[in-house]
Short mmCIF file of C-alpha atoms and ligand atoms in Angstrom, two decimals:
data_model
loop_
_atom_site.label_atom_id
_atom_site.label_comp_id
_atom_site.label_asym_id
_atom_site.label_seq_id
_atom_site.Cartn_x
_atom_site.Cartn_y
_atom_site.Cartn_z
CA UNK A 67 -16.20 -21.35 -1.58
CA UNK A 68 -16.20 -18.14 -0.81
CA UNK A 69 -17.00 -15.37 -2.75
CA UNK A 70 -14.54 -11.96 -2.27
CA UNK A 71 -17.49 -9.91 -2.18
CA UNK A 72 -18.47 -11.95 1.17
CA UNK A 73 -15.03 -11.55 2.53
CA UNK A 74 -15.38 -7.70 2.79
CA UNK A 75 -18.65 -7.87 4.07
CA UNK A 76 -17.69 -10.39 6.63
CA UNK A 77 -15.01 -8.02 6.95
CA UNK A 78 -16.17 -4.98 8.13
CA UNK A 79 -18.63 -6.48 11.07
CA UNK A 80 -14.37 -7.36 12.41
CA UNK A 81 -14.15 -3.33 13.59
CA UNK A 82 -14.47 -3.91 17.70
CA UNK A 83 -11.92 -7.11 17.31
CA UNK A 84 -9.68 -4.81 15.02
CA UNK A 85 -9.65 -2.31 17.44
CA UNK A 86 -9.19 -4.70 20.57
CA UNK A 87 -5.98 -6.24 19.08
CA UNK A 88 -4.44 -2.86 16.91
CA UNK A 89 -4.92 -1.28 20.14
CA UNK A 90 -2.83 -4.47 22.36
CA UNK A 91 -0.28 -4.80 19.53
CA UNK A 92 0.19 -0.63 19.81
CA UNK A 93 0.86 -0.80 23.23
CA UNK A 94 3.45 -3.50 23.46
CA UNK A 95 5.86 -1.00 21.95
CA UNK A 96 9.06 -2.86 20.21
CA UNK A 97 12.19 -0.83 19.31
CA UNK A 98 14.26 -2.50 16.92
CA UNK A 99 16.46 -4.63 18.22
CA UNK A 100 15.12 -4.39 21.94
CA UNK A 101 15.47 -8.45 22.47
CA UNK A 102 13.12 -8.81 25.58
CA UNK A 103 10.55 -6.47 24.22
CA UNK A 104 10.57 -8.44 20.90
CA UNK A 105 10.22 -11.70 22.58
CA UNK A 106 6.98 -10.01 24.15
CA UNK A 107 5.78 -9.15 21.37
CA UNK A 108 6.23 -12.11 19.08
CA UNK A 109 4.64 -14.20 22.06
CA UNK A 110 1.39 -12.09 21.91
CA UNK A 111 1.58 -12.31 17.89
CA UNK A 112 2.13 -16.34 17.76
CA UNK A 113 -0.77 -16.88 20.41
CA UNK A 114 -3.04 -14.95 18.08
CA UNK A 115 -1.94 -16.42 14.80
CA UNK A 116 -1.71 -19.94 16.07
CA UNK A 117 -5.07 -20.11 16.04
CA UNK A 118 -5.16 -20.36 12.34
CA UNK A 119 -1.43 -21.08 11.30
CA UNK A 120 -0.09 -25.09 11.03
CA UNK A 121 3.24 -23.82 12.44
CA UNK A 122 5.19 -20.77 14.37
CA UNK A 123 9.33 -20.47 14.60
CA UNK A 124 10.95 -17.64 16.25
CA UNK A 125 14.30 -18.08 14.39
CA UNK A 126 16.68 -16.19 16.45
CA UNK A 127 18.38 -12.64 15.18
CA UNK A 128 20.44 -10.40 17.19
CA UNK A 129 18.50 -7.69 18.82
CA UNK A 130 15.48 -9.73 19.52
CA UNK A 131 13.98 -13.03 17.73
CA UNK A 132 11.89 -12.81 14.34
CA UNK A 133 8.43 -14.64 14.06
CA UNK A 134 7.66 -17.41 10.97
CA UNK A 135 4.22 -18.09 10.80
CA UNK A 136 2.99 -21.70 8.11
CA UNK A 137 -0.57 -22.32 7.03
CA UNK A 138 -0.85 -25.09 4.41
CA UNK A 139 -2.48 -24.99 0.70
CA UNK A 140 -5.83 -26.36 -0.22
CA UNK A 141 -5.09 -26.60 -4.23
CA UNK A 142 -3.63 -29.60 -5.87
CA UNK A 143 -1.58 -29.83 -8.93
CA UNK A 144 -5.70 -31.23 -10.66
CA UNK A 145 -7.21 -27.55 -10.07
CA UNK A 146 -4.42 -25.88 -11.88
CA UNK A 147 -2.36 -24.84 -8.45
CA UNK A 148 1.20 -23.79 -9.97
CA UNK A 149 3.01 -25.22 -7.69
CA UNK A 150 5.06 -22.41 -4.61
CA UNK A 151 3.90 -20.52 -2.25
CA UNK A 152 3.01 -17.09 -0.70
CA UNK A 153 5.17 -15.12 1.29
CA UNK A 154 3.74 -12.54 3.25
CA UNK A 155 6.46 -10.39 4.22
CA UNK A 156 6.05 -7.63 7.65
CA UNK A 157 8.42 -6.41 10.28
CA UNK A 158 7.51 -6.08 13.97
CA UNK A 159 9.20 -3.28 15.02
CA UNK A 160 8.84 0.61 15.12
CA UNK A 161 11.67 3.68 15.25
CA UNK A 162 9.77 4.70 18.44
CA UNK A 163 11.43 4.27 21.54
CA UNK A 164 10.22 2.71 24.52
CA UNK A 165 7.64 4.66 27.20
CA UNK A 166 6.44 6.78 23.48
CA UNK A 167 3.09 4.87 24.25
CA UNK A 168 2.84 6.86 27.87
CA UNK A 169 2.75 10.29 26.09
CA UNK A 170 0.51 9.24 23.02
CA UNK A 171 -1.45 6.51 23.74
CA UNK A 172 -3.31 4.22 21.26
CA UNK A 173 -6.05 6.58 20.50
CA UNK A 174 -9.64 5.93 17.98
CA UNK A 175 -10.67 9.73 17.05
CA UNK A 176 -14.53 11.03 17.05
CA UNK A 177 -14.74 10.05 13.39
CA UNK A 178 -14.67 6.40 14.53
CA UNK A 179 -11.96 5.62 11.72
CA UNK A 180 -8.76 7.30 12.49
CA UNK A 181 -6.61 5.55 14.49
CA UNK A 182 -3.08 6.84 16.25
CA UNK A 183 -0.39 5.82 18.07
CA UNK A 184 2.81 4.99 17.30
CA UNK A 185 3.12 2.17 15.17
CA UNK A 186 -0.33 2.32 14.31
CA UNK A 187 0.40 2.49 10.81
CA UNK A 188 4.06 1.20 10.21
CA UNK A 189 3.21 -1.47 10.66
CA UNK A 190 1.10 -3.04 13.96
CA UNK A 191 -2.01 -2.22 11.58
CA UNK A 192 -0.72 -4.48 9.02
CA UNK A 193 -0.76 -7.39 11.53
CA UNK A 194 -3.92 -7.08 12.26
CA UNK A 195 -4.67 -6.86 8.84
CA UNK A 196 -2.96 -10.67 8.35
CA UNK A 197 -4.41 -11.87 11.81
CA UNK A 198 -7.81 -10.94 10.62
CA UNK A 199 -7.44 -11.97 6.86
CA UNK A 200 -6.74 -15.63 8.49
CA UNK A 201 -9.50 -15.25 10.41
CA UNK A 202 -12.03 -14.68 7.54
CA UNK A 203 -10.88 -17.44 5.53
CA UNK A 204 -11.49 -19.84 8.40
CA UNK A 205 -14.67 -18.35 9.31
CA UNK A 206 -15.69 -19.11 6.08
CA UNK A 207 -14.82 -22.14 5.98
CA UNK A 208 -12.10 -21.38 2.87
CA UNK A 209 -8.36 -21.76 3.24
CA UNK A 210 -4.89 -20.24 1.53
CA UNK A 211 -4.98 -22.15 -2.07
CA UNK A 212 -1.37 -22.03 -2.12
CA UNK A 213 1.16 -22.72 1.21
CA UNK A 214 1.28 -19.22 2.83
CA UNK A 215 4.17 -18.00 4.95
CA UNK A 216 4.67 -14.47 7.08
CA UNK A 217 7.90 -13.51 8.12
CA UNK A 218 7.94 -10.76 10.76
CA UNK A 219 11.35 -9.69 11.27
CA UNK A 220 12.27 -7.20 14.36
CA UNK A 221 15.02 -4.80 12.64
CA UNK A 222 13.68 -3.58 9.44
CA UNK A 223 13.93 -0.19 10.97
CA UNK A 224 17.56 -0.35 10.91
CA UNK A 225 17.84 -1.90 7.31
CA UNK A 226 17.15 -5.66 8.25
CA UNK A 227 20.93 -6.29 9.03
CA UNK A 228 19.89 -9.62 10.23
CA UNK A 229 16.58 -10.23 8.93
CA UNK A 230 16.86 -9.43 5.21
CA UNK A 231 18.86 -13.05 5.66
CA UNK A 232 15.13 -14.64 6.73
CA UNK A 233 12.81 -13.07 4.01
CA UNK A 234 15.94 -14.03 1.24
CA UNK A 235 15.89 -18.04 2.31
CA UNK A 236 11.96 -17.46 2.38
CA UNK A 237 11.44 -15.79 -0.80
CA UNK A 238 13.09 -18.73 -2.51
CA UNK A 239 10.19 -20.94 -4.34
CA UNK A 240 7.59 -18.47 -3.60
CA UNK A 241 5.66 -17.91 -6.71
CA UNK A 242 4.56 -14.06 -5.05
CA UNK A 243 5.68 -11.63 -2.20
CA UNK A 244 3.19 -9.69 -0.77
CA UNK A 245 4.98 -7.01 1.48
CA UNK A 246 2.90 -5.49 4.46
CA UNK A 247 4.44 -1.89 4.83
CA UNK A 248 2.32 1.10 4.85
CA UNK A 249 0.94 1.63 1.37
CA UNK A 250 1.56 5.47 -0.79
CA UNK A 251 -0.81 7.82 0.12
CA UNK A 252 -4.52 6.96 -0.96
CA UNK A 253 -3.60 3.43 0.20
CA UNK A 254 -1.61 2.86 -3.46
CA UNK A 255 0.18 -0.07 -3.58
CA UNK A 256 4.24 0.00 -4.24
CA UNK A 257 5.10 -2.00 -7.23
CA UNK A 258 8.94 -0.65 -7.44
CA UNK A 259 10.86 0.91 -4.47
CA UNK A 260 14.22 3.01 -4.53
CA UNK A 261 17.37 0.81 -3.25
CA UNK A 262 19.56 2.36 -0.42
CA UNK A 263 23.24 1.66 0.66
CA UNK A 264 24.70 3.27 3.73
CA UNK A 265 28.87 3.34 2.91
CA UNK A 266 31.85 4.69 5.56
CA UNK A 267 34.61 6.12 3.79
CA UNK A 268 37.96 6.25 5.82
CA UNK A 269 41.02 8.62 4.91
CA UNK A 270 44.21 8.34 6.02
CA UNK A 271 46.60 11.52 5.77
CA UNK A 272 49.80 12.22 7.20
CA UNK A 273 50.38 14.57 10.58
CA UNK A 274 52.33 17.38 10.59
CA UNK A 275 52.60 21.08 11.87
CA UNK A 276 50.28 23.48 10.45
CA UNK A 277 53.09 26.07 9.62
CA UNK A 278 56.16 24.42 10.00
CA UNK A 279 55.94 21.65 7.77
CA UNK A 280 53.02 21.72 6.35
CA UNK A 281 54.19 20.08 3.08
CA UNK A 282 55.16 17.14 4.97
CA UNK A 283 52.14 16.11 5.81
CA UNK A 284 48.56 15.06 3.62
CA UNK A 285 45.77 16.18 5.25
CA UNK A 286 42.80 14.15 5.26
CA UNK A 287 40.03 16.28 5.71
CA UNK A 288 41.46 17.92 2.36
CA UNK A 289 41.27 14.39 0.28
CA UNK A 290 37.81 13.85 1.70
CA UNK A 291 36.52 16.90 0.59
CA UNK A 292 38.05 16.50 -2.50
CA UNK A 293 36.07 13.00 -2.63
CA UNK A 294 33.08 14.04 -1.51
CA UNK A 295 32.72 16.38 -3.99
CA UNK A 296 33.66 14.56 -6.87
CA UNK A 297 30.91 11.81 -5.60
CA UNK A 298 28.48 14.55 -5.60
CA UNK A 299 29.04 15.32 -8.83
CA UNK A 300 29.26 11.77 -9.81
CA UNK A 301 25.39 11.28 -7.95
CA UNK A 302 24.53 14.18 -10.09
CA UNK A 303 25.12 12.75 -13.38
CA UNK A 304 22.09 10.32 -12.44
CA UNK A 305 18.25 11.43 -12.71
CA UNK A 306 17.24 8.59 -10.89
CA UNK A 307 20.15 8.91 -7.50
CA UNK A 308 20.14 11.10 -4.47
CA UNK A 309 23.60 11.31 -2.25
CA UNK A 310 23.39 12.94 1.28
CA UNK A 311 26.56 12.77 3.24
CA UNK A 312 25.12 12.21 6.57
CA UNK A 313 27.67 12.75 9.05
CA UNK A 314 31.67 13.74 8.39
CA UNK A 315 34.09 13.34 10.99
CA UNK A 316 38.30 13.78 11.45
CA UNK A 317 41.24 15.86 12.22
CA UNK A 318 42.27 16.98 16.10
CA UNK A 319 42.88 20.56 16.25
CA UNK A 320 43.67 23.67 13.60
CA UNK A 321 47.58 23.48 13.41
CA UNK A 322 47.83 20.17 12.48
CA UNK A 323 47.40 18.67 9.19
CA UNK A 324 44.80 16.04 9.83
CA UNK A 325 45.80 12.59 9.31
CA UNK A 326 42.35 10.89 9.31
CA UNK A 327 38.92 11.81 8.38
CA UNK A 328 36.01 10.22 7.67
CA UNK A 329 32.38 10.65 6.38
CA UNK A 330 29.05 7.87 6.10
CA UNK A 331 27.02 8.45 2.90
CA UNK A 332 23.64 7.64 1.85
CA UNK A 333 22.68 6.37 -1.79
CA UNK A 334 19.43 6.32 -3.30
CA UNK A 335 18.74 4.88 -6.88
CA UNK A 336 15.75 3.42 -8.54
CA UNK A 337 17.44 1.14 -11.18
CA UNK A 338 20.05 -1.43 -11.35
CA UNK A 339 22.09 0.14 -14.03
CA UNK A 340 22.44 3.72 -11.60
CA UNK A 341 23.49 1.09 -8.40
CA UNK A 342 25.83 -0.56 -9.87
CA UNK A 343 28.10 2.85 -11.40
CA UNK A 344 26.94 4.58 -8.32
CA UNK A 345 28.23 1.81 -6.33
CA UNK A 346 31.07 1.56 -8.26
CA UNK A 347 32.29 5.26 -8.19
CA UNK A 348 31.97 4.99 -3.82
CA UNK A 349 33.55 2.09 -3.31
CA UNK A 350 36.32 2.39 -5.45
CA UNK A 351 37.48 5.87 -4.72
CA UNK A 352 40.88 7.24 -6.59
CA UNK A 353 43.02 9.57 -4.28
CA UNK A 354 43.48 12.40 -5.50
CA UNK A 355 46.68 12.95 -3.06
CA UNK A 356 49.43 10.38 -3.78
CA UNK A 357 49.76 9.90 0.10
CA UNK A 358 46.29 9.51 0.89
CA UNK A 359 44.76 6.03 1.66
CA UNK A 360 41.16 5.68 0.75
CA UNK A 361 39.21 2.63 2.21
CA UNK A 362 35.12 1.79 2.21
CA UNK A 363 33.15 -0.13 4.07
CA UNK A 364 29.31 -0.94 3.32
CA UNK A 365 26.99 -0.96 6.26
CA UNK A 366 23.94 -1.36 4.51
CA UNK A 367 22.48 -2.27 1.06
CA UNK A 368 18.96 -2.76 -0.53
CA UNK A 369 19.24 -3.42 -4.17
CA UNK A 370 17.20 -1.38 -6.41
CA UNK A 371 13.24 -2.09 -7.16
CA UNK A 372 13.02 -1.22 -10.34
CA UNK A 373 9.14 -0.60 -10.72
CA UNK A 374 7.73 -2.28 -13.71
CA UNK A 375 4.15 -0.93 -14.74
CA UNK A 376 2.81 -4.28 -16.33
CA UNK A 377 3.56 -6.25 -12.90
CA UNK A 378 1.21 -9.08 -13.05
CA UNK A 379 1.03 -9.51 -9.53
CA UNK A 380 0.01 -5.74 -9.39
CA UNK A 381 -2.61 -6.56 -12.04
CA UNK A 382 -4.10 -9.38 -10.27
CA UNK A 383 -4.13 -7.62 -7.41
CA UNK A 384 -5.88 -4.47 -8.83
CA UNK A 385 -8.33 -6.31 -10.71
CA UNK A 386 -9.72 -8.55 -7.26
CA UNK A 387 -9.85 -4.87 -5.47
CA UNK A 388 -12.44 -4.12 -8.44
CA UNK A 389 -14.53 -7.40 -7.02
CA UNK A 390 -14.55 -6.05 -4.03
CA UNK A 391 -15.30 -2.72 -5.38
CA UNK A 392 -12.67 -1.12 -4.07
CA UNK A 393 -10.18 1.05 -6.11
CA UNK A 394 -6.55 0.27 -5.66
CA UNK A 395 -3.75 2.50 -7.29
CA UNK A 396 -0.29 1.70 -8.22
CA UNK A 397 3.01 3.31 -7.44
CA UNK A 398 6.65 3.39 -6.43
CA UNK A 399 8.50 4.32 -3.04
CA UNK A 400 10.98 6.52 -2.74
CA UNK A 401 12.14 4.71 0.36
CA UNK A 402 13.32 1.20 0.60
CA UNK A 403 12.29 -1.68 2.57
CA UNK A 404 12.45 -6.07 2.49
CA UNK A 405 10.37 -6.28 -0.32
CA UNK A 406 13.28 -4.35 -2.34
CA UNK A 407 15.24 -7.73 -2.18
CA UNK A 408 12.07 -9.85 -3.69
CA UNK A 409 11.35 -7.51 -6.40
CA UNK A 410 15.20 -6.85 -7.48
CA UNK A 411 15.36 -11.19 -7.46
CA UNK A 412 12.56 -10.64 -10.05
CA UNK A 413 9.92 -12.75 -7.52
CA UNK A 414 6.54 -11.30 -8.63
CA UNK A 415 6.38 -8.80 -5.69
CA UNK A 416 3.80 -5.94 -4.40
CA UNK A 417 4.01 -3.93 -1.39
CA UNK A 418 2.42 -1.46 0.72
CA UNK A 419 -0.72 -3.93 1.71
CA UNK A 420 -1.09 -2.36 5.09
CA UNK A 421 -3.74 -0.03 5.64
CA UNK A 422 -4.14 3.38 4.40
CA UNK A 423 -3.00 6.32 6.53
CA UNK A 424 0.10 8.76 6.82
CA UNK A 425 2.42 10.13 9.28
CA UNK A 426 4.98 7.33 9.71
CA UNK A 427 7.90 7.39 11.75
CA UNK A 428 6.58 10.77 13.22
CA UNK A 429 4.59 12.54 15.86
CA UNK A 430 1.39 12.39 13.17
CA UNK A 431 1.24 8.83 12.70
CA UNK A 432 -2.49 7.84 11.73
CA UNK A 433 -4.22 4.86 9.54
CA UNK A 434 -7.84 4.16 9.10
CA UNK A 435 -9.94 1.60 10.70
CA UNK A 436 -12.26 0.81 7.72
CA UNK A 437 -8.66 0.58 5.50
CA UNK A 438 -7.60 -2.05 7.41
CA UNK A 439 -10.49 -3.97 7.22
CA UNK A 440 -10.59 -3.49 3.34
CA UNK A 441 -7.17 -5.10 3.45
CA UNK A 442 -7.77 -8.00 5.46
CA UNK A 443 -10.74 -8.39 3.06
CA UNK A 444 -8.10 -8.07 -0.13
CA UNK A 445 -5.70 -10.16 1.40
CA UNK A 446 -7.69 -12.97 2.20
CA UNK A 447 -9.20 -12.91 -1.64
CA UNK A 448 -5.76 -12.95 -2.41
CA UNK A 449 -4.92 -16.24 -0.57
CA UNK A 450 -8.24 -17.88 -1.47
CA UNK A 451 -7.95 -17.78 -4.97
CA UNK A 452 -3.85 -17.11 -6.09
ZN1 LIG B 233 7.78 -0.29 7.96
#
């Protein structure tokens, strides 16, 4: 068997191959929900993980198809295997639209570490970081102890409307969730993340001349100010919850009273107990004008991961870094992802696995070569011996 410390050395002779396929997966750029692009893409990502994998299933999504990859578990039930198994969890697709690769190619700077491009680092890296970690173990001749399964969905970008239904019906009898996003800066790993809810909020007035009878009508725009305000304060009231009305719509022109109006908020909050009185104060709105009609509709939601500084998952983690001697810290994400769902279920969960770098979602997106080795190194300790 195998011992961690000869993972990462095996590990880091893996730079030209990690370079070969970060740079291939880079340039086969995949918007969320681009269908034919993410059929592309999950072609070139099955090929490469067949070699190692028992199984591949593109379950279908709208927008394009996710990718399910299946290796099987070595342990039995006599070497003290509790039973379930791993689920790695990664998306596929990037905010960047397509022809971005034209203008900023996949790029390795002079340092021969930094690597850019977008997607580099949310999260193409991190699939390279699985490819390879499946690589290692069957180059040494070791395989996952427990049944391992990656779900790469193509539209966590937009909040995993579709595939936040694939990691939930994978998540169930997994005794961990290890999620692949980009990890805090320093490469720290995300034990807790903020939840987020996108929410409409529709108001229906009554039309009527400006000046002539105004007091006829019940102007919208005046009840959703009204509302938005007493949200605000309502957000306020909690240290751990951010409100930002996004966009506000309504009305037609300045001498009528405007009989509709309506505004999409986004909610942030890192517990339970703040999502559920947030939730409750947004979607059950009281008008404040008798003749006003108030109505919600959700178009997102990640619960809240409330971080939890004795996670044993974290722990075990942190402590086979130290074998490898490598120094892994711990923290929580402001920003949400589909490990949120995992960790609010209470599934032992840990995110932020990818390699280290910054930038993501922008023009600076980097990560760093010998990172991403390191990870594929951690991640196949992981497998080996969990
Ligand atoms: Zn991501």
């Amino acid at each position: 068997m195998a011992e961690p410390v000869d993972l990462l050395a095996l590990a880091r002779t893996f730079g030209d191959t990690a370079l070969e396929r970060w740079e291939r997966l880079v340039s086969l750029e995949t918007p969320s929900a681009d269908a034919d692009r993410a059929a592309v893409f999950g072609a070139e990502l099955a090929t490469s993980l067949a070699a190692t994998a028992d199984r591949i299933a593109h379950p279908p999504g709208p927008g394009g198809d996710h990718l399910v990859a299946y290796w099987s578990g070595s342990g039995t039930a006599d070497d003290g295997a509790r039973p379930g198994h791993t689920l790695l969890v990664a998306h596929s697709d990037t905010v960047f639209p397509a022809g971005t690769i034209a203008r900023r190619p996949f790029t390795l700077a002079e340092d021969g570490d930094t690597v850019t491009g977008p997607g580099v680092f949310d999260m193409k890296g991190s699939l390279v970081a699985v490819e390879l970690a499946m690589e290692l173990l069957s180059r040494t001749g070791a395989a996952p102890r427990r049944p391992v399964r990656l779900v790469v969905v193509n539209d966590e970008e937009i909040g995993s409307p579709d595939g936040s239904r694939l990691v939930a019906e994978h998540a169930e009898g997994a005794h961990a969730v290890l999620g692949l996003e980009p990890p805090l800066p320093g490469g720290a790993l995300k034990i807790g993340r903020r939840g987020v809810a996108r929410i409409r909020l529709s108001v229906r007035g009554v039309a009527a001349h400006a000046g002539l009878d105004a007091a006829l009508g019940v102007s919208a725009i005046d009840e959703l100010v009204d509302q938005l305000a007493s949200l605000r304060a309502a957000a306020a009231s909690f240290p751990d919850a951010a409100l930002n009305v996004g966009t506000i719509t309504g009305g037609t022109r300045a001498n009528v009273v405007a009989d509709h109006a309506e505004a999409e908020i986004g909610l942030r909050y890192a517990s339970p107990e703040t999502e559920r009185a947030l939730m409750k104060a947004v979607l059950e709105p009281k008008p404040v004008r008798e003749r006003a009609t108030l109505s919600t509709s959700t178009l997102s939601h990640r619960p809240a991961w409330a971080m939890n500084p004795a996670n044993p998952l974290a722990a075990e983690l942190v402590g086979l870094a130290g074998t490898l001697g490598l120094e892994l810290p711990l923290g929580s994400s402001g920003g949400a992802g589909d490990t949120n769902l995992t960790g609010a279920l209470g599934i032992p969960t840990a995110d932020g696995l990818g390699p280290a770098g910054a930038g993501a979602h922008g023009e600076d997106e980097h990560a760093s070569l010998s990172s991403l080795l390191e990870r594929a190194a951690l991640i196949a300790g992981f497998l080996q011996t969990h």
